[in-house]
Amino acid sequence: MERLKSDLESLGKIGKDPKGGVSRPALSEPDIEARLYVIEKMKEAKLKVYVDQGGNIIGLREGKVKEPFITTGSHIDTVLNGGMFDGALGVLGGLEAIRELNEDRVQTKLPIALVVFTDEEGNAFMPFAGSKYFAGLIDKSTLHAVEGKYEKISFGNALERFLKRSNAGVIERFSSTILSHLELHVEQGPILEVERKQIGVVTGIVGVHRIWMNFNGKQAHAGTTPMNMRSDPMISASATVTKVREIVLGRGKDLVGTVGYFQVSPNVVNVIAGSVRIGIDIRSLSRNDMLEVGKEVIDYARNVSEKEGVRLNYETYIENPAMCDETIVKTIEESVIQLGYQYMKMPSRAVHDSQVMSEITKIGMIFVPSKGGISHAPDEWTDFEDAYKGVEVLKLTLLKLAGS
Ligand SMILES: [Zn+2]
């Protein structure tokens, strides 16, 4: 545990922000420093290290056969003023598991690859830039042309800047087959702590159904317009906001629904609003449940708008849930039981690189508790003992999946 603690602390110092927390947007100077640190550690652990054209760092541990691979890993880029565990634990925890396999002199049947994915957070270029490239969902020229949001530099040039300083081999793309992908991550929510469980065995990563609604009424004077002669979009929009919660609560299950975006025009106290735009975010492991809730919300919004004489139009967008592989879920459970830890099965309500990896392989995720459920903030914390339990589960599961 001491070695994991010291690695997490060392990495957490790179990009330390004077305003608090860690700021390491992908391929920025601090992220490059963090990358060089991880490459060094991978080499010390006798991994063969490569960087692909998506900037992903790949450390290979040989098996008795050439492929398929078991991959594990996460990301080391952070949001601005983020925490030192989000992503970092999956990378350094994977590294620790591999170092222990080395010390146990275990040669697995299948080779293992430890992957550091680029720009998971999407603060620098685009969300999941690295894992999308890894999974073949985006081609090199498109990715390299993406312009930076954090710095005025293209992805290609930022990658070049890193490659000049790294002593890892450069490859176009990781082309071996992958049997399964495992990711250890902090929960980023309060459930494990509240339920007093040490490990969360993730059943799937929730999908997101987003509905953007525009309510268009008649902008008018707040004093001179009689109450019965108004078409006030504020009324239909705010009724819809509270209805989202009611519908979601009524269904129970694993659904969550939020209206976190509400924009009023012209947003002036003595004017009846002309238009209101709201953004609704519905998440669940079931695509069907999300779509049904979405439909119910839209029907309701249409009704209240009609009554008010307000015109409604909307756009929808859906990102499918990614289910974890049942056999991997069972293997993780067996490992936790063997180690004697308390666990629960749970969905992941945050998105992760594994969601993208599910496009090309079977996935599994292991969660450890986040203090107070806080993440993407300087106060993000997981006790090192808890973090290490996650590593033990990861190691045992890797062993079972890679075989002997
Ligand atoms: Zn993360």
mmCIF file of C-alpha atoms and ligand atoms in Angstrom:
data_model
loop_
_atom_site.group_PDB
_atom_site.id
_atom_site.type_symbol
_atom_site.label_atom_id
_atom_site.label_comp_id
_atom_site.label_asym_id
_atom_site.label_seq_id
_atom_site.Cartn_x
_atom_site.Cartn_y
_atom_site.Cartn_z
ATOM 1 C CA MET A 1 0.000 0.000 0.000
ATOM 2 C CA GLU A 2 2.878 2.366 0.768
ATOM 3 C CA ARG A 3 4.092 2.242 -2.829
ATOM 4 C CA LEU A 4 0.618 3.048 -4.203
ATOM 5 C CA LYS A 5 0.264 5.902 -1.707
ATOM 6 C CA SER A 6 3.602 7.381 -2.660
ATOM 7 C CA ASP A 7 2.832 7.105 -6.401
ATOM 8 C CA LEU A 8 -0.578 8.749 -5.961
ATOM 9 C CA GLU A 9 0.970 11.535 -3.909
ATOM 10 C CA SER A 10 3.782 12.108 -6.406
ATOM 11 C CA LEU A 11 1.416 12.227 -9.374
ATOM 12 C CA GLY A 12 -0.953 14.451 -7.364
ATOM 13 C CA LYS A 13 1.819 17.031 -7.010
ATOM 14 C CA ILE A 14 2.196 17.388 -10.776
ATOM 15 C CA GLY A 15 -0.094 20.189 -11.931
ATOM 16 C CA LYS A 16 -0.961 21.210 -8.374
ATOM 17 C CA ASP A 17 -3.073 24.339 -8.806
ATOM 18 C CA PRO A 18 -2.461 27.366 -6.554
ATOM 19 C CA LYS A 19 -6.269 27.788 -6.529
ATOM 20 C CA GLY A 20 -6.615 24.264 -5.125
ATOM 21 C CA GLY A 21 -6.658 20.726 -6.458
ATOM 22 C CA VAL A 22 -4.905 19.475 -9.564
ATOM 23 C CA SER A 23 -5.175 21.019 -13.047
ATOM 24 C CA ARG A 24 -3.844 18.729 -15.758
ATOM 25 C CA PRO A 25 -5.679 19.229 -19.060
ATOM 26 C CA ALA A 26 -4.584 16.594 -21.589
ATOM 27 C CA LEU A 27 -1.243 17.213 -23.336
ATOM 28 C CA SER A 28 -0.674 20.489 -21.447
ATOM 29 C CA GLU A 29 2.709 20.970 -19.763
ATOM 30 C CA PRO A 30 1.648 19.391 -16.420
ATOM 31 C CA ASP A 31 -0.054 16.489 -18.216
ATOM 32 C CA ILE A 32 3.131 15.867 -20.218
ATOM 33 C CA GLU A 33 5.126 15.844 -16.977
ATOM 34 C CA ALA A 34 2.634 13.371 -15.487
ATOM 35 C CA ARG A 35 2.900 11.217 -18.611
ATOM 36 C CA LEU A 36 6.685 11.120 -18.384
ATOM 37 C CA TYR A 37 6.361 10.105 -14.733
ATOM 38 C CA VAL A 38 4.029 7.211 -15.595
ATOM 39 C CA ILE A 39 6.198 6.052 -18.523
ATOM 40 C CA GLU A 40 9.217 5.965 -16.193
ATOM 41 C CA LYS A 41 7.262 3.884 -13.653
ATOM 42 C CA MET A 42 6.008 1.543 -16.371
ATOM 43 C CA LYS A 43 9.588 0.979 -17.535
ATOM 44 C CA GLU A 44 10.729 0.308 -13.980
ATOM 45 C CA ALA A 45 8.007 -2.372 -13.872
ATOM 46 C CA LYS A 46 9.588 -3.928 -16.998
ATOM 47 C CA LEU A 47 6.711 -3.017 -19.295
ATOM 48 C CA LYS A 48 7.349 -2.328 -22.984
ATOM 49 C CA VAL A 49 5.961 1.147 -23.435
ATOM 50 C CA TYR A 50 4.388 2.614 -26.573
ATOM 51 C CA VAL A 51 2.428 5.731 -27.437
ATOM 52 C CA ASP A 52 -0.169 5.597 -30.211
ATOM 53 C CA GLN A 53 -1.381 8.397 -32.477
ATOM 54 C CA GLY A 54 -4.195 9.128 -30.020
ATOM 55 C CA GLY A 55 -1.572 9.925 -27.391
ATOM 56 C CA ASN A 56 -2.553 6.828 -25.406
ATOM 57 C CA ILE A 57 0.300 5.315 -23.409
ATOM 58 C CA ILE A 58 0.349 1.526 -23.576
ATOM 59 C CA GLY A 59 2.540 -0.619 -21.304
ATOM 60 C CA LEU A 60 2.775 -4.263 -22.304
ATOM 61 C CA ARG A 61 3.400 -7.240 -20.022
ATOM 62 C CA GLU A 62 4.062 -10.441 -21.928
ATOM 63 C CA GLY A 63 1.974 -13.552 -21.472
ATOM 64 C CA LYS A 64 2.568 -17.155 -22.497
ATOM 65 C CA VAL A 65 0.677 -16.434 -25.734
ATOM 66 C CA LYS A 66 0.905 -13.324 -27.962
ATOM 67 C CA GLU A 67 -2.787 -12.377 -27.817
ATOM 68 C CA PRO A 68 -5.613 -11.752 -26.992
ATOM 69 C CA PHE A 69 -4.783 -9.091 -24.414
ATOM 70 C CA ILE A 70 -6.443 -8.214 -21.139
ATOM 71 C CA THR A 71 -6.306 -4.419 -20.887
ATOM 72 C CA THR A 72 -6.652 -2.273 -17.796
ATOM 73 C CA GLY A 73 -6.210 1.429 -17.218
ATOM 74 C CA SER A 74 -7.846 4.826 -17.003
ATOM 75 C CA HIS A 75 -6.726 8.441 -17.464
ATOM 76 C CA ILE A 76 -4.383 10.943 -15.810
ATOM 77 C CA ASP A 77 -5.778 14.162 -17.264
ATOM 78 C CA THR A 78 -7.974 16.092 -14.838
ATOM 79 C CA VAL A 79 -10.643 18.790 -14.921
ATOM 80 C CA LEU A 80 -9.405 22.212 -13.743
ATOM 81 C CA ASN A 81 -9.013 22.146 -9.950
ATOM 82 C CA GLY A 82 -9.862 18.444 -9.929
ATOM 83 C CA GLY A 83 -8.870 15.723 -7.510
ATOM 84 C CA MET A 84 -5.843 13.421 -7.328
ATOM 85 C CA PHE A 85 -7.732 10.098 -7.498
ATOM 86 C CA ASP A 86 -10.092 10.407 -10.477
ATOM 87 C CA GLY A 87 -8.412 8.382 -13.226
ATOM 88 C CA ALA A 88 -5.014 8.338 -11.511
ATOM 89 C CA LEU A 89 -6.094 5.421 -9.314
ATOM 90 C CA GLY A 90 -6.962 3.264 -12.326
ATOM 91 C CA VAL A 91 -3.549 3.903 -13.875
ATOM 92 C CA LEU A 92 -1.343 3.696 -10.792
ATOM 93 C CA GLY A 93 -3.494 0.911 -9.314
ATOM 94 C CA GLY A 94 -3.096 -1.082 -12.519
ATOM 95 C CA LEU A 95 0.644 -0.453 -12.349
ATOM 96 C CA GLU A 96 0.785 -1.610 -8.729
ATOM 97 C CA ALA A 97 -1.150 -4.803 -9.593
ATOM 98 C CA ILE A 98 1.361 -5.530 -12.377
ATOM 99 C CA ARG A 99 4.366 -4.847 -10.119
ATOM 100 C CA GLU A 100 2.973 -7.324 -7.602
ATOM 101 C CA LEU A 101 2.461 -9.940 -10.309
ATOM 102 C CA ASN A 102 6.120 -9.408 -11.227
ATOM 103 C CA GLU A 103 7.190 -9.840 -7.610
ATOM 104 C CA ASP A 104 5.008 -12.956 -7.289
ATOM 105 C CA ARG A 105 6.833 -14.197 -10.412
ATOM 106 C CA VAL A 106 3.545 -14.929 -12.104
ATOM 107 C CA GLN A 107 3.444 -15.339 -15.828
ATOM 108 C CA THR A 108 -0.133 -15.178 -17.018
ATOM 109 C CA LYS A 109 -1.322 -17.034 -20.072
ATOM 110 C CA LEU A 110 -2.674 -13.901 -21.740
ATOM 111 C CA PRO A 111 -0.602 -10.732 -22.005
ATOM 112 C CA ILE A 112 -1.740 -7.659 -20.081
ATOM 113 C CA ALA A 113 -1.681 -4.063 -21.347
ATOM 114 C CA LEU A 114 -1.871 -1.062 -19.040
ATOM 115 C CA VAL A 115 -3.373 1.884 -20.903
ATOM 116 C CA VAL A 116 -3.415 5.603 -20.093
ATOM 117 C CA PHE A 117 -6.156 7.169 -22.213
ATOM 118 C CA THR A 118 -5.861 10.761 -23.475
ATOM 119 C CA ASP A 119 -8.292 13.570 -22.556
ATOM 120 C CA GLU A 120 -10.979 11.511 -20.844
ATOM 121 C CA GLU A 121 -12.346 14.688 -19.290
ATOM 122 C CA GLY A 122 -12.435 16.484 -22.625
ATOM 123 C CA ASN A 123 -11.213 19.766 -21.144
ATOM 124 C CA ALA A 124 -8.348 20.084 -23.596
ATOM 125 C CA PHE A 125 -9.639 18.753 -26.948
ATOM 126 C CA MET A 126 -12.616 16.390 -26.870
ATOM 127 C CA PRO A 127 -14.075 13.982 -24.315
ATOM 128 C CA PHE A 128 -12.664 10.441 -24.665
ATOM 129 C CA ALA A 129 -10.331 11.537 -27.468
ATOM 130 C CA GLY A 130 -7.865 8.782 -26.548
ATOM 131 C CA SER A 131 -10.263 5.919 -25.943
ATOM 132 C CA LYS A 132 -12.227 6.816 -29.093
ATOM 133 C CA TYR A 133 -9.022 6.610 -31.129
ATOM 134 C CA PHE A 134 -8.019 3.407 -29.335
ATOM 135 C CA ALA A 135 -11.383 1.842 -30.170
ATOM 136 C CA GLY A 136 -11.161 2.996 -33.785
ATOM 137 C CA LEU A 137 -14.154 5.335 -33.497
ATOM 138 C CA ILE A 138 -12.189 8.314 -34.798
ATOM 139 C CA ASP A 139 -9.412 8.396 -37.400
ATOM 140 C CA LYS A 140 -5.998 9.959 -37.008
ATOM 141 C CA SER A 141 -6.400 12.947 -39.327
ATOM 142 C CA THR A 142 -9.737 13.979 -37.798
ATOM 143 C CA LEU A 143 -8.344 13.717 -34.275
ATOM 144 C CA HIS A 144 -5.084 15.494 -35.063
ATOM 145 C CA ALA A 145 -6.976 18.420 -36.583
ATOM 146 C CA VAL A 146 -9.069 19.038 -33.439
ATOM 147 C CA GLU A 147 -8.266 22.501 -32.076
ATOM 148 C CA GLY A 148 -7.494 22.894 -28.378
ATOM 149 C CA LYS A 149 -9.970 24.469 -25.958
ATOM 150 C CA TYR A 150 -7.455 24.994 -23.156
ATOM 151 C CA GLU A 151 -4.551 26.125 -25.348
ATOM 152 C CA LYS A 152 -4.546 27.367 -28.936
ATOM 153 C CA ILE A 153 -2.864 24.292 -30.389
ATOM 154 C CA SER A 154 -4.089 21.390 -32.506
ATOM 155 C CA PHE A 155 -4.217 17.890 -31.033
ATOM 156 C CA GLY A 156 -1.571 16.788 -33.542
ATOM 157 C CA ASN A 157 0.864 19.529 -32.518
ATOM 158 C CA ALA A 158 0.245 18.988 -28.810
ATOM 159 C CA LEU A 159 0.899 15.273 -29.272
ATOM 160 C CA GLU A 160 4.094 16.062 -31.204
ATOM 161 C CA ARG A 161 5.244 18.257 -28.320
ATOM 162 C CA PHE A 162 4.826 15.298 -25.965
ATOM 163 C CA LEU A 163 6.401 12.732 -28.310
ATOM 164 C CA LYS A 164 9.543 14.877 -28.605
ATOM 165 C CA ARG A 165 10.105 14.473 -24.890
ATOM 166 C CA SER A 166 8.997 10.884 -24.372
ATOM 167 C CA ASN A 167 11.298 7.928 -24.832
ATOM 168 C CA ALA A 168 8.493 5.459 -25.476
ATOM 169 C CA GLY A 169 8.107 3.688 -28.798
ATOM 170 C CA VAL A 170 5.645 5.289 -31.204
ATOM 171 C CA ILE A 171 2.982 3.176 -32.891
ATOM 172 C CA GLU A 172 0.113 4.020 -35.191
ATOM 173 C CA ARG A 173 -2.471 2.051 -33.239
ATOM 174 C CA PHE A 174 -2.733 -0.882 -30.817
ATOM 175 C CA SER A 175 -3.795 -3.633 -33.183
ATOM 176 C CA SER A 176 -3.855 -6.829 -31.098
ATOM 177 C CA THR A 177 -7.195 -8.307 -30.106
ATOM 178 C CA ILE A 178 -8.504 -7.583 -26.629
ATOM 179 C CA LEU A 179 -10.491 -10.167 -24.694
ATOM 180 C CA SER A 180 -11.566 -7.935 -21.782
ATOM 181 C CA HIS A 181 -11.002 -4.482 -20.356
ATOM 182 C CA LEU A 182 -10.985 -3.707 -16.628
ATOM 183 C CA GLU A 183 -11.017 -0.266 -15.004
ATOM 184 C CA LEU A 184 -10.498 0.580 -11.352
ATOM 185 C CA HIS A 185 -11.951 3.992 -10.451
ATOM 186 C CA VAL A 186 -13.151 6.035 -7.498
ATOM 187 C CA GLU A 187 -16.937 6.025 -7.233
ATOM 188 C CA GLN A 188 -17.273 9.848 -7.465
ATOM 189 C CA GLY A 189 -20.573 9.511 -5.609
ATOM 190 C CA PRO A 190 -21.684 8.867 -2.014
ATOM 191 C CA ILE A 191 -23.291 5.422 -2.216
ATOM 192 C CA LEU A 192 -20.458 3.089 -1.122
ATOM 193 C CA GLU A 193 -19.675 5.292 1.873
ATOM 194 C CA VAL A 194 -23.322 5.525 2.939
ATOM 195 C CA GLU A 195 -23.836 1.770 2.485
ATOM 196 C CA ARG A 196 -20.528 1.067 4.254
ATOM 197 C CA LYS A 197 -19.195 -1.070 1.429
ATOM 198 C CA GLN A 198 -15.540 -1.272 0.498
ATOM 199 C CA ILE A 199 -15.975 -2.257 -3.129
ATOM 200 C CA GLY A 200 -18.526 -1.460 -5.799
ATOM 201 C CA VAL A 201 -18.902 -4.052 -8.532
ATOM 202 C CA VAL A 202 -20.163 -2.044 -11.480
ATOM 203 C CA THR A 203 -22.999 -3.597 -13.489
ATOM 204 C CA GLY A 204 -22.979 -1.017 -16.248
ATOM 205 C CA ILE A 205 -22.417 2.617 -17.116
ATOM 206 C CA VAL A 206 -25.614 4.601 -17.435
ATOM 207 C CA GLY A 207 -26.678 6.157 -20.683
ATOM 208 C CA VAL A 208 -27.740 9.776 -21.021
ATOM 209 C CA HIS A 209 -30.913 11.048 -22.647
ATOM 210 C CA ARG A 210 -30.811 14.787 -23.113
ATOM 211 C CA ILE A 211 -33.771 16.913 -24.144
ATOM 212 C CA TRP A 212 -33.380 20.582 -25.023
ATOM 213 C CA MET A 213 -36.716 22.406 -24.970
ATOM 214 C CA ASN A 214 -37.579 25.858 -26.272
ATOM 215 C CA PHE A 215 -40.774 27.441 -24.968
ATOM 216 C CA ASN A 216 -41.738 30.431 -27.108
ATOM 217 C CA GLY A 217 -44.414 32.793 -25.748
ATOM 218 C CA LYS A 218 -45.283 36.436 -26.157
ATOM 219 C CA GLN A 219 -42.937 38.966 -24.598
ATOM 220 C CA ALA A 220 -45.027 41.712 -22.957
ATOM 221 C CA HIS A 221 -45.265 44.314 -20.203
ATOM 222 C CA ALA A 222 -45.508 42.773 -16.711
ATOM 223 C CA GLY A 223 -47.853 45.540 -15.510
ATOM 224 C CA THR A 224 -50.193 46.306 -18.351
ATOM 225 C CA THR A 225 -50.874 42.781 -19.691
ATOM 226 C CA PRO A 226 -53.945 41.234 -17.977
ATOM 227 C CA MET A 227 -53.372 37.784 -16.490
ATOM 228 C CA ASN A 228 -55.794 36.136 -18.915
ATOM 229 C CA MET A 229 -54.092 37.643 -21.978
ATOM 230 C CA ARG A 230 -50.628 36.209 -21.504
ATOM 231 C CA SER A 231 -48.608 33.495 -23.190
ATOM 232 C CA ASP A 232 -45.928 33.101 -20.557
ATOM 233 C CA PRO A 233 -43.258 30.482 -21.378
ATOM 234 C CA MET A 234 -41.928 30.735 -17.815
ATOM 235 C CA ILE A 235 -45.092 28.976 -16.605
ATOM 236 C CA SER A 236 -44.868 25.974 -18.940
ATOM 237 C CA ALA A 237 -41.082 25.679 -18.563
ATOM 238 C CA SER A 238 -41.076 25.740 -14.769
ATOM 239 C CA ALA A 239 -44.008 23.310 -14.582
ATOM 240 C CA THR A 240 -41.961 20.964 -16.776
ATOM 241 C CA VAL A 241 -38.929 21.311 -14.489
ATOM 242 C CA THR A 242 -40.834 20.056 -11.448
ATOM 243 C CA LYS A 243 -42.596 17.403 -13.543
ATOM 244 C CA VAL A 244 -39.240 15.833 -14.491
ATOM 245 C CA ARG A 245 -38.516 15.074 -10.856
ATOM 246 C CA GLU A 246 -42.042 13.769 -10.275
ATOM 247 C CA ILE A 247 -41.914 11.381 -13.230
ATOM 248 C CA VAL A 248 -38.436 10.084 -12.368
ATOM 249 C CA LEU A 249 -39.304 9.560 -8.686
ATOM 250 C CA GLY A 250 -42.537 7.821 -9.681
ATOM 251 C CA ARG A 251 -40.638 5.252 -11.704
ATOM 252 C CA GLY A 252 -37.998 4.485 -9.096
ATOM 253 C CA LYS A 253 -35.408 2.026 -10.427
ATOM 254 C CA ASP A 254 -31.970 3.418 -11.149
ATOM 255 C CA LEU A 255 -33.262 6.505 -12.961
ATOM 256 C CA VAL A 256 -32.070 10.023 -12.242
ATOM 257 C CA GLY A 257 -33.364 13.165 -13.917
ATOM 258 C CA THR A 258 -32.123 16.741 -13.702
ATOM 259 C CA VAL A 259 -32.865 20.117 -15.201
ATOM 260 C CA GLY A 260 -29.592 21.951 -14.756
ATOM 261 C CA TYR A 261 -30.017 24.461 -17.562
ATOM 262 C CA PHE A 262 -32.686 27.177 -17.572
ATOM 263 C CA GLN A 263 -32.298 30.260 -19.688
ATOM 264 C CA VAL A 264 -34.840 33.065 -19.798
ATOM 265 C CA SER A 265 -35.046 35.734 -22.444
ATOM 266 C CA PRO A 266 -34.919 38.653 -21.938
ATOM 267 C CA ASN A 267 -34.599 37.823 -18.188
ATOM 268 C CA VAL A 268 -35.886 41.164 -16.968
ATOM 269 C CA VAL A 269 -38.016 41.549 -13.839
ATOM 270 C CA ASN A 270 -40.767 43.731 -15.321
ATOM 271 C CA VAL A 271 -41.123 41.835 -18.584
ATOM 272 C CA ILE A 272 -43.115 38.673 -19.279
ATOM 273 C CA ALA A 273 -40.512 36.377 -20.815
ATOM 274 C CA GLY A 274 -40.526 35.877 -24.571
ATOM 275 C CA SER A 275 -38.778 32.537 -24.508
ATOM 276 C CA VAL A 276 -37.270 29.992 -22.144
ATOM 277 C CA ARG A 277 -34.795 27.229 -22.986
ATOM 278 C CA ILE A 278 -34.256 24.308 -20.621
ATOM 279 C CA GLY A 279 -31.884 21.340 -20.747
ATOM 280 C CA ILE A 280 -33.058 18.031 -19.285
ATOM 281 C CA ASP A 281 -30.636 15.220 -18.434
ATOM 282 C CA ILE A 282 -32.044 11.727 -17.786
ATOM 283 C CA ARG A 283 -29.770 8.778 -16.939
ATOM 284 C CA SER A 284 -30.350 5.067 -16.552
ATOM 285 C CA LEU A 285 -28.901 1.663 -17.352
ATOM 286 C CA SER A 286 -32.017 1.056 -19.427
ATOM 287 C CA ARG A 287 -32.310 2.836 -22.754
ATOM 288 C CA ASN A 288 -35.989 2.005 -22.787
ATOM 289 C CA ASP A 289 -36.664 3.570 -19.381
ATOM 290 C CA MET A 290 -34.864 6.741 -20.449
ATOM 291 C CA LEU A 291 -36.873 6.967 -23.663
ATOM 292 C CA GLU A 292 -40.167 6.367 -21.843
ATOM 293 C CA VAL A 293 -39.434 9.070 -19.277
ATOM 294 C CA GLY A 294 -38.374 11.393 -22.085
ATOM 295 C CA LYS A 295 -41.632 10.803 -23.922
ATOM 296 C CA GLU A 296 -43.687 11.415 -20.797
ATOM 297 C CA VAL A 297 -41.840 14.691 -20.142
ATOM 298 C CA ILE A 298 -42.310 15.857 -23.734
ATOM 299 C CA ASP A 299 -46.044 15.004 -23.679
ATOM 300 C CA TYR A 300 -46.447 16.940 -20.453
ATOM 301 C CA ALA A 301 -44.507 19.955 -21.753
ATOM 302 C CA ARG A 302 -46.629 19.968 -24.912
ATOM 303 C CA ASN A 303 -49.838 19.961 -22.865
ATOM 304 C CA VAL A 304 -48.902 22.761 -20.489
ATOM 305 C CA SER A 305 -47.584 24.803 -23.401
ATOM 306 C CA GLU A 306 -50.815 24.438 -25.341
ATOM 307 C CA LYS A 307 -52.850 25.574 -22.342
ATOM 308 C CA GLU A 308 -50.631 28.630 -21.993
ATOM 309 C CA GLY A 309 -50.589 29.443 -25.687
ATOM 310 C CA VAL A 310 -46.871 28.796 -25.830
ATOM 311 C CA ARG A 311 -45.089 27.096 -28.761
ATOM 312 C CA LEU A 312 -42.844 24.193 -27.854
ATOM 313 C CA ASN A 313 -40.025 22.757 -29.896
ATOM 314 C CA TYR A 314 -37.290 20.410 -28.747
ATOM 315 C CA GLU A 315 -34.220 18.442 -29.751
ATOM 316 C CA THR A 316 -33.215 15.131 -28.214
ATOM 317 C CA TYR A 317 -29.893 13.372 -27.977
ATOM 318 C CA ILE A 318 -29.139 9.920 -26.597
ATOM 319 C CA GLU A 319 -25.955 8.185 -25.510
ATOM 320 C CA ASN A 320 -26.545 4.481 -24.977
ATOM 321 C CA PRO A 321 -25.795 2.753 -21.680
ATOM 322 C CA ALA A 322 -22.878 0.313 -21.678
ATOM 323 C CA MET A 323 -23.433 -2.905 -19.772
ATOM 324 C CA CYS A 324 -20.552 -4.656 -18.041
ATOM 325 C CA ASP A 325 -20.001 -8.242 -19.115
ATOM 326 C CA GLU A 326 -21.796 -10.670 -16.801
ATOM 327 C CA THR A 327 -18.878 -13.097 -16.631
ATOM 328 C CA ILE A 328 -16.488 -10.283 -15.703
ATOM 329 C CA VAL A 329 -18.947 -8.984 -13.086
ATOM 330 C CA LYS A 330 -19.044 -12.496 -11.600
ATOM 331 C CA THR A 331 -15.250 -12.786 -11.686
ATOM 332 C CA ILE A 332 -14.873 -9.460 -9.850
ATOM 333 C CA GLU A 333 -17.456 -10.598 -7.272
ATOM 334 C CA GLU A 334 -15.562 -13.862 -6.704
ATOM 335 C CA SER A 335 -12.349 -11.913 -6.197
ATOM 336 C CA VAL A 336 -13.968 -9.578 -3.654
ATOM 337 C CA ILE A 337 -15.457 -12.511 -1.743
ATOM 338 C CA GLN A 338 -12.110 -14.299 -1.753
ATOM 339 C CA LEU A 339 -10.486 -11.194 -0.260
ATOM 340 C CA GLY A 340 -13.255 -10.897 2.342
ATOM 341 C CA TYR A 341 -14.397 -7.348 1.536
ATOM 342 C CA GLN A 342 -17.896 -5.927 1.765
ATOM 343 C CA TYR A 343 -19.312 -5.081 -1.651
ATOM 344 C CA MET A 344 -22.391 -4.148 -3.568
ATOM 345 C CA LYS A 345 -23.356 -4.212 -7.219
ATOM 346 C CA MET A 346 -24.086 -0.774 -8.621
ATOM 347 C CA PRO A 347 -24.332 1.183 -11.855
ATOM 348 C CA SER A 348 -21.825 3.894 -12.690
ATOM 349 C CA ARG A 349 -23.601 7.209 -13.076
ATOM 350 C CA ALA A 350 -20.518 8.978 -14.367
ATOM 351 C CA VAL A 351 -19.053 8.248 -17.783
ATOM 352 C CA HIS A 352 -15.700 6.501 -18.167
ATOM 353 C CA ASP A 353 -13.234 5.352 -20.847
ATOM 354 C CA SER A 354 -14.632 1.834 -20.329
ATOM 355 C CA GLN A 355 -17.877 2.990 -21.927
ATOM 356 C CA VAL A 356 -15.970 3.638 -25.147
ATOM 357 C CA MET A 357 -13.975 0.404 -24.745
ATOM 358 C CA SER A 358 -17.280 -1.501 -24.610
ATOM 359 C CA GLU A 359 -17.535 -0.823 -28.357
ATOM 360 C CA ILE A 360 -14.664 -3.228 -28.989
ATOM 361 C CA THR A 361 -14.476 -5.594 -26.010
ATOM 362 C CA LYS A 362 -16.132 -6.916 -22.836
ATOM 363 C CA ILE A 363 -15.759 -4.503 -19.936
ATOM 364 C CA GLY A 364 -15.766 -4.581 -16.139
ATOM 365 C CA MET A 365 -15.312 -1.821 -13.538
ATOM 366 C CA ILE A 366 -14.313 -1.793 -9.884
ATOM 367 C CA PHE A 367 -15.259 1.157 -7.643
ATOM 368 C CA VAL A 368 -13.814 2.238 -4.304
ATOM 369 C CA PRO A 369 -15.511 4.777 -1.989
ATOM 370 C CA SER A 370 -15.195 8.547 -2.417
ATOM 371 C CA LYS A 371 -15.281 10.521 0.850
ATOM 372 C CA GLY A 372 -18.533 12.471 0.978
ATOM 373 C CA GLY A 373 -19.135 11.467 -2.623
ATOM 374 C CA ILE A 374 -17.009 14.425 -3.740
ATOM 375 C CA SER A 375 -15.191 14.371 -7.073
ATOM 376 C CA HIS A 376 -14.004 16.799 -9.770
ATOM 377 C CA ALA A 377 -13.044 19.052 -6.844
ATOM 378 C CA PRO A 378 -9.948 19.683 -4.716
ATOM 379 C CA ASP A 379 -11.623 17.871 -1.794
ATOM 380 C CA GLU A 380 -11.898 14.595 -3.722
ATOM 381 C CA TRP A 381 -10.570 11.916 -1.384
ATOM 382 C CA THR A 382 -10.291 8.152 -0.989
ATOM 383 C CA ASP A 383 -8.389 6.687 1.947
ATOM 384 C CA PHE A 384 -5.264 4.907 0.734
ATOM 385 C CA GLU A 385 -6.359 1.707 2.523
ATOM 386 C CA ASP A 386 -9.597 1.770 0.520
ATOM 387 C CA ALA A 387 -7.761 2.560 -2.701
ATOM 388 C CA TYR A 388 -5.425 -0.376 -2.094
ATOM 389 C CA LYS A 389 -8.346 -2.780 -1.554
ATOM 390 C CA GLY A 390 -9.430 -1.840 -5.066
ATOM 391 C CA VAL A 391 -5.964 -2.720 -6.340
ATOM 392 C CA GLU A 392 -6.112 -6.118 -4.639
ATOM 393 C CA VAL A 393 -9.453 -6.826 -6.325
ATOM 394 C CA LEU A 394 -8.083 -5.612 -9.653
ATOM 395 C CA LYS A 395 -4.994 -7.829 -9.343
ATOM 396 C CA LEU A 396 -6.956 -10.954 -8.482
ATOM 397 C CA THR A 397 -9.457 -10.311 -11.268
ATOM 398 C CA LEU A 398 -6.658 -9.687 -13.786
ATOM 399 C CA LEU A 399 -5.115 -13.000 -12.732
ATOM 400 C CA LYS A 400 -8.386 -14.856 -13.228
ATOM 401 C CA LEU A 401 -9.060 -13.230 -16.605
ATOM 402 C CA ALA A 402 -5.524 -13.643 -17.930
ATOM 403 C CA GLY A 403 -5.266 -17.233 -16.652
ATOM 404 C CA SER A 404 -2.145 -19.259 -16.080
HETATM 405 ZN ZN ZN B 1 -12.253 9.518 -14.333
#
